[in-house]
Amino acid sequence: MLNGEGAVQTLPAAEVAPAAVHVLRAAGISLVVDLAGGMPRVLHWGADLGDVDERATKALRATSVPAVLNNSPDVPRVFSVWPTEQDGWAGTPAQAGHRGGTATTPRPRLVKADVESAHDGGGSIRLRFDDDVAGTRARLTYRLDAAGVLSVDLSVENPSDAASAYLVDGLRALVPLPDRAAELLDFTGKWCRERAPQRLPFSFGTHARRARRGKPGHDAPFLLVAGTPAFGFAHGELWGVHLAWSGDGEYLAERLPEGAGAQSRVIGAGELLRSGEVVLQPGERYDAPTVLFTWSDRGLDGLSARFHRRLRARRGHPRAPRPLVLNTWEAVYFDHDLERLVEIADRAAEVGVERIVLDDGWFRGRRDASAGLGDWLVDERVWPDGLGPFVAAVRDRGMQFGLWFEPEMISPDSDLARDHPDWVLAPGQGAGATARNQHVLDIANPDAYALVLERISALVAEYDIDYLKWDHNRDLVEPVALRDGGDRPLVHDQTLALYRLLDELRARHPRLEIETCSGGGGRVDLGILERTDRVWASDCNDPVERARIERWTRLLVPPELIGSHLGAHRSHTTSRETDLSFRLAVALTAHAGIETDLTVSSPDDLRTITAWAALYRELRELIHTGDVVNADLADDAAMLTGIVAPGGERALFTWTRLATSPDGQSGRVRFPGLDPRAHYRLRVRAELGATSRHEVSDPDWMRLAVDGGIELPGAVLAVAGVPLPTLNPQQALLFDVERLA
Ligand code: GLA
């Protein structure tokens, strides 16, 4: 059957139709899956093949059989949708598990296939398998969305009539790639330096990135990309994978000398399961987290465009203007004092803030970082009349109110730990070292879960809270707790409990927005973003670091979901000193906010911050709906980043210099994302204050751009490029670009 337009097909186990080839197409991508031969195979995933007819699909199948190599299995090797050793696959298998040391060689066979086409492009292929060797049943669903993002969901089930438990050691979504995917990009990092890119050749063997921190971590692989050599933001053919999961995870890029079926190499991901973490009793099922893949033939910006489009299409995606935020953390830390906070609220309202978030320090015993987590009751010693007076002050000034929580944590010095020492997620022998003075709370324990839910929910109701900042400040270490008479690994259950908690709170308080934070950006993934509205990309508000961190965070997450705040002149996390104009420029192009203490800002600075707030209100619709583009520059101390409105009628470009470089001139720089056939008016927005230069005068054409605006053809801006000013380090220039025709 071809294309399967709206059809649902059921195949009896013994008679998988030999002609069954299914094609899903969306947004310039085709996925072709062959159901013949017992185990389905991906014949093609990537560039759209057009309206393939039966002849073409037959030809794809006919050309999908690799050579039989010397000293090899005597039949051609197959790389199926569920790669196994039986098919000659010696790489990482899709499924690993056993029954008390037996049934270790899965041999799934297709028993049923359903195909659906979606109205807006794409569709799904749902496959079911039986396995007489592992004794399991399994499902695999490919869904291609209208943006061209392919989601893969796998599950394995121990049938109710099974005689024993089945232990799942791993379940991974793996897809084959062509030989030209020769280079890899993924990410690492640390606190205050999240999403640092690393590039490497796609060599033989397995490039495996494992997150064993109970969360993706500050060093999360984030997005593993394989591409044609020297791919960039605007060029190269790329295949990327992301694990939409907030617990332990594994990404891999694998290449064996014998290839992968007719293809050459493999990328994939799955949950990293600890030994004994998933034990399926008869009748139980393990659903692996969704793995997302996408492809682009126009570089990294093309991958981002697909992920952003997918996220923006979510039902719960925030559509109202994203309010300008003030977060109290770096202004007051734990020093909560009503009078001082009201003074901050006064300044905030004057400059145009629309939401104030009261950070850590408001709950019982929390005078510093050593105590209180878990006691989610307002500290009467600091707040004798509760939070009411402050909440009223915030609302009277026309702003929304948000509050900080760290629900999955527990301080040893807390009433919660004293009352329920067994709720600490730790071996029965006792917890190991604290991190940031805290342990992890076992929220997979229904009593602990219920208490946290009720405490948070009661406060949200009492103060009609608009917004939660949901923090998670330490790794999970030895994440086990007593279950069925022994210490069991619980990252999987803990992660699902987190998701339930978020879902339940949102169901109870439908207006509530939630920001996900984890010591800054230690838990940025599309699993948690299914149920939250913003990520705190980093604790680093130093704009030099922040510009890099956000550039790479935007690879997956659109700007409206990334919090970016104005920090202090001297950064609290790096001690670097930067101009106000530069800090404002960097904070503008995301979901903007303020972290610095406005009560010590000079009147001049407050005026500039007020002008910035107005500029943010003017541009936020563009920033929060536009396509993100990045110029490919040889000089990595400079960046040109743009956000282009969906219809192309307006764009905002930021020309940034992070450090000096030997290059005196930029040369002609192309403005990506603009239409070469259109005409544009380009002007420098000067509201944020002067940008200091490392030159005697700007390139001549800039005179008009600075002085009201200059008209330029798209062919000059987007194709030939224009020379840009040589800025001093830690400076940025904003270009407002309007299409004239
Ligand atoms: C984490 C967050 C910060 C702040 C502190 C409070 O580090 O990332 O923004 O909320 O916790 O303890």
Short mmCIF file of N, CA, C and O in Angstrom, two decimals, residues 640 651-653 669 671 674 679-685 701-713 716-718 722-725 733-740:
data_model
loop_
_atom_site.label_atom_id
_atom_site.label_comp_id
_atom_site.label_asym_id
_atom_site.label_seq_id
_atom_site.Cartn_x
_atom_site.Cartn_y
_atom_site.Cartn_z
N LEU A 640 26.25 37.84 14.60
CA LEU A 640 25.10 38.56 14.06
C LEU A 640 23.91 37.61 14.15
O LEU A 640 23.89 36.58 13.48
N ALA A 651 12.35 42.65 10.95
CA ALA A 651 13.36 41.80 11.58
C ALA A 651 14.19 42.64 12.54
O ALA A 651 14.31 43.86 12.38
N LEU A 652 14.70 41.98 13.54
CA LEU A 652 15.60 42.63 14.48
C LEU A 652 16.92 41.87 14.45
O LEU A 652 16.93 40.65 14.63
N PHE A 653 18.02 42.58 14.19
CA PHE A 653 19.33 41.94 14.18
C PHE A 653 20.21 42.54 15.28
O PHE A 653 20.18 43.75 15.50
N VAL A 669 29.16 41.32 5.60
CA VAL A 669 28.44 40.32 6.38
C VAL A 669 27.01 40.22 5.85
O VAL A 669 26.33 41.23 5.67
N PHE A 671 23.07 39.40 6.01
CA PHE A 671 21.96 39.34 6.97
C PHE A 671 21.08 38.15 6.57
O PHE A 671 20.30 38.23 5.62
N LEU A 674 16.67 37.30 5.21
CA LEU A 674 15.97 38.34 4.45
C LEU A 674 15.79 37.88 3.01
O LEU A 674 16.52 37.02 2.52
N HIS A 679 12.92 44.93 -0.72
CA HIS A 679 13.68 46.13 -0.33
C HIS A 679 13.44 46.40 1.14
O HIS A 679 12.33 46.18 1.64
N TYR A 680 14.47 46.87 1.80
CA TYR A 680 14.36 47.05 3.25
C TYR A 680 14.81 48.44 3.68
O TYR A 680 15.63 49.07 3.02
N ARG A 681 14.26 48.85 4.81
CA ARG A 681 14.75 50.06 5.48
C ARG A 681 15.39 49.59 6.78
O ARG A 681 14.77 48.84 7.54
N LEU A 682 16.62 49.99 6.98
CA LEU A 682 17.37 49.49 8.13
C LEU A 682 17.80 50.68 8.99
O LEU A 682 18.31 51.68 8.47
N ARG A 683 17.53 50.61 10.29
CA ARG A 683 17.98 51.70 11.17
C ARG A 683 18.49 51.14 12.48
O ARG A 683 18.05 50.08 12.93
N VAL A 684 19.44 51.86 13.06
CA VAL A 684 20.01 51.47 14.35
C VAL A 684 19.09 51.98 15.44
O VAL A 684 18.66 53.13 15.42
N ARG A 685 18.73 51.10 16.37
CA ARG A 685 17.92 51.53 17.51
C ARG A 685 18.87 51.94 18.63
O ARG A 685 19.68 51.14 19.09
N TRP A 701 28.27 53.62 4.82
CA TRP A 701 26.82 53.42 4.63
C TRP A 701 26.05 53.51 5.95
O TRP A 701 24.85 53.78 5.98
N MET A 702 26.77 53.30 7.08
CA MET A 702 26.13 53.26 8.39
C MET A 702 25.63 54.63 8.84
O MET A 702 24.79 54.73 9.72
N ARG A 703 26.20 55.73 8.21
CA ARG A 703 25.80 57.07 8.66
C ARG A 703 24.29 57.22 8.63
O ARG A 703 23.67 57.67 9.57
N LEU A 704 23.69 56.81 7.52
CA LEU A 704 22.24 56.95 7.39
C LEU A 704 21.50 55.98 8.31
O LEU A 704 20.45 56.31 8.85
N ALA A 705 22.08 54.79 8.49
CA ALA A 705 21.42 53.79 9.36
C ALA A 705 21.31 54.33 10.78
O ALA A 705 20.31 54.14 11.47
N VAL A 706 22.35 55.03 11.22
CA VAL A 706 22.36 55.59 12.57
C VAL A 706 21.45 56.82 12.62
O VAL A 706 20.81 57.10 13.61
N ASP A 707 21.40 57.50 11.49
CA ASP A 707 20.73 58.80 11.44
C ASP A 707 19.34 58.67 10.80
O ASP A 707 19.05 59.29 9.79
N GLY A 708 18.52 57.80 11.30
CA GLY A 708 17.13 57.75 10.84
C GLY A 708 16.80 56.58 9.94
O GLY A 708 15.65 56.16 9.87
N GLY A 709 17.76 56.02 9.20
CA GLY A 709 17.45 54.84 8.39
C GLY A 709 17.98 54.91 6.98
O GLY A 709 18.13 55.99 6.41
N ILE A 710 18.26 53.75 6.42
CA ILE A 710 18.78 53.68 5.05
C ILE A 710 18.01 52.58 4.31
O ILE A 710 17.68 51.55 4.89
N GLU A 711 17.71 52.84 3.03
CA GLU A 711 17.02 51.82 2.23
C GLU A 711 18.06 50.99 1.48
O GLU A 711 18.96 51.53 0.86
N LEU A 712 17.91 49.69 1.59
CA LEU A 712 18.86 48.79 0.90
C LEU A 712 18.10 47.62 0.29
O LEU A 712 17.15 47.10 0.89
N PRO A 713 18.53 47.19 -0.91
CA PRO A 713 17.91 46.01 -1.50
C PRO A 713 18.26 44.75 -0.71
O PRO A 713 19.38 44.65 -0.18
N VAL A 716 21.51 43.12 -1.54
CA VAL A 716 22.73 43.64 -0.91
C VAL A 716 22.85 43.12 0.52
O VAL A 716 23.91 42.65 0.94
N LEU A 717 21.74 43.18 1.27
CA LEU A 717 21.80 42.77 2.67
C LEU A 717 22.01 41.26 2.82
O LEU A 717 22.79 40.80 3.65
N ALA A 718 21.24 40.49 2.03
CA ALA A 718 21.20 39.04 2.26
C ALA A 718 22.18 38.26 1.41
O ALA A 718 22.57 37.15 1.77
N VAL A 722 27.02 43.49 3.90
CA VAL A 722 27.48 44.86 4.13
C VAL A 722 28.57 44.84 5.21
O VAL A 722 28.51 44.03 6.13
N PRO A 723 29.55 45.75 5.11
CA PRO A 723 30.55 45.82 6.18
C PRO A 723 29.92 46.41 7.44
O PRO A 723 29.14 47.36 7.36
N LEU A 724 30.25 45.84 8.57
CA LEU A 724 29.67 46.30 9.83
C LEU A 724 30.73 46.97 10.69
O LEU A 724 31.93 46.69 10.53
N PRO A 725 30.31 47.83 11.60
CA PRO A 725 31.29 48.54 12.43
C PRO A 725 32.11 47.59 13.28
O PRO A 725 31.63 46.53 13.68
N LEU A 733 25.00 46.24 18.86
CA LEU A 733 24.26 47.23 18.08
C LEU A 733 22.98 46.56 17.59
O LEU A 733 23.03 45.42 17.12
N LEU A 734 21.86 47.28 17.70
CA LEU A 734 20.58 46.69 17.27
C LEU A 734 20.16 47.28 15.94
O LEU A 734 20.08 48.51 15.81
N PHE A 735 19.86 46.43 14.98
CA PHE A 735 19.35 46.89 13.69
C PHE A 735 17.88 46.52 13.58
O PHE A 735 17.52 45.34 13.68
N ASP A 736 17.08 47.54 13.34
CA ASP A 736 15.65 47.33 13.13
C ASP A 736 15.43 47.35 11.61
O ASP A 736 15.76 48.33 10.96
N VAL A 737 14.93 46.26 11.07
CA VAL A 737 14.82 46.13 9.62
C VAL A 737 13.35 46.00 9.23
O VAL A 737 12.64 45.13 9.75
N GLU A 738 12.90 46.89 8.33
CA GLU A 738 11.50 46.80 7.87
C GLU A 738 11.49 46.56 6.38
O GLU A 738 12.24 47.21 5.63
N ARG A 739 10.60 45.70 5.92
CA ARG A 739 10.49 45.47 4.48
C ARG A 739 9.62 46.56 3.87
O ARG A 739 8.55 46.87 4.38
N LEU A 740 10.11 47.12 2.78
CA LEU A 740 9.35 48.19 2.13
C LEU A 740 8.51 47.62 1.01
O LEU A 740 7.39 48.04 0.76
#
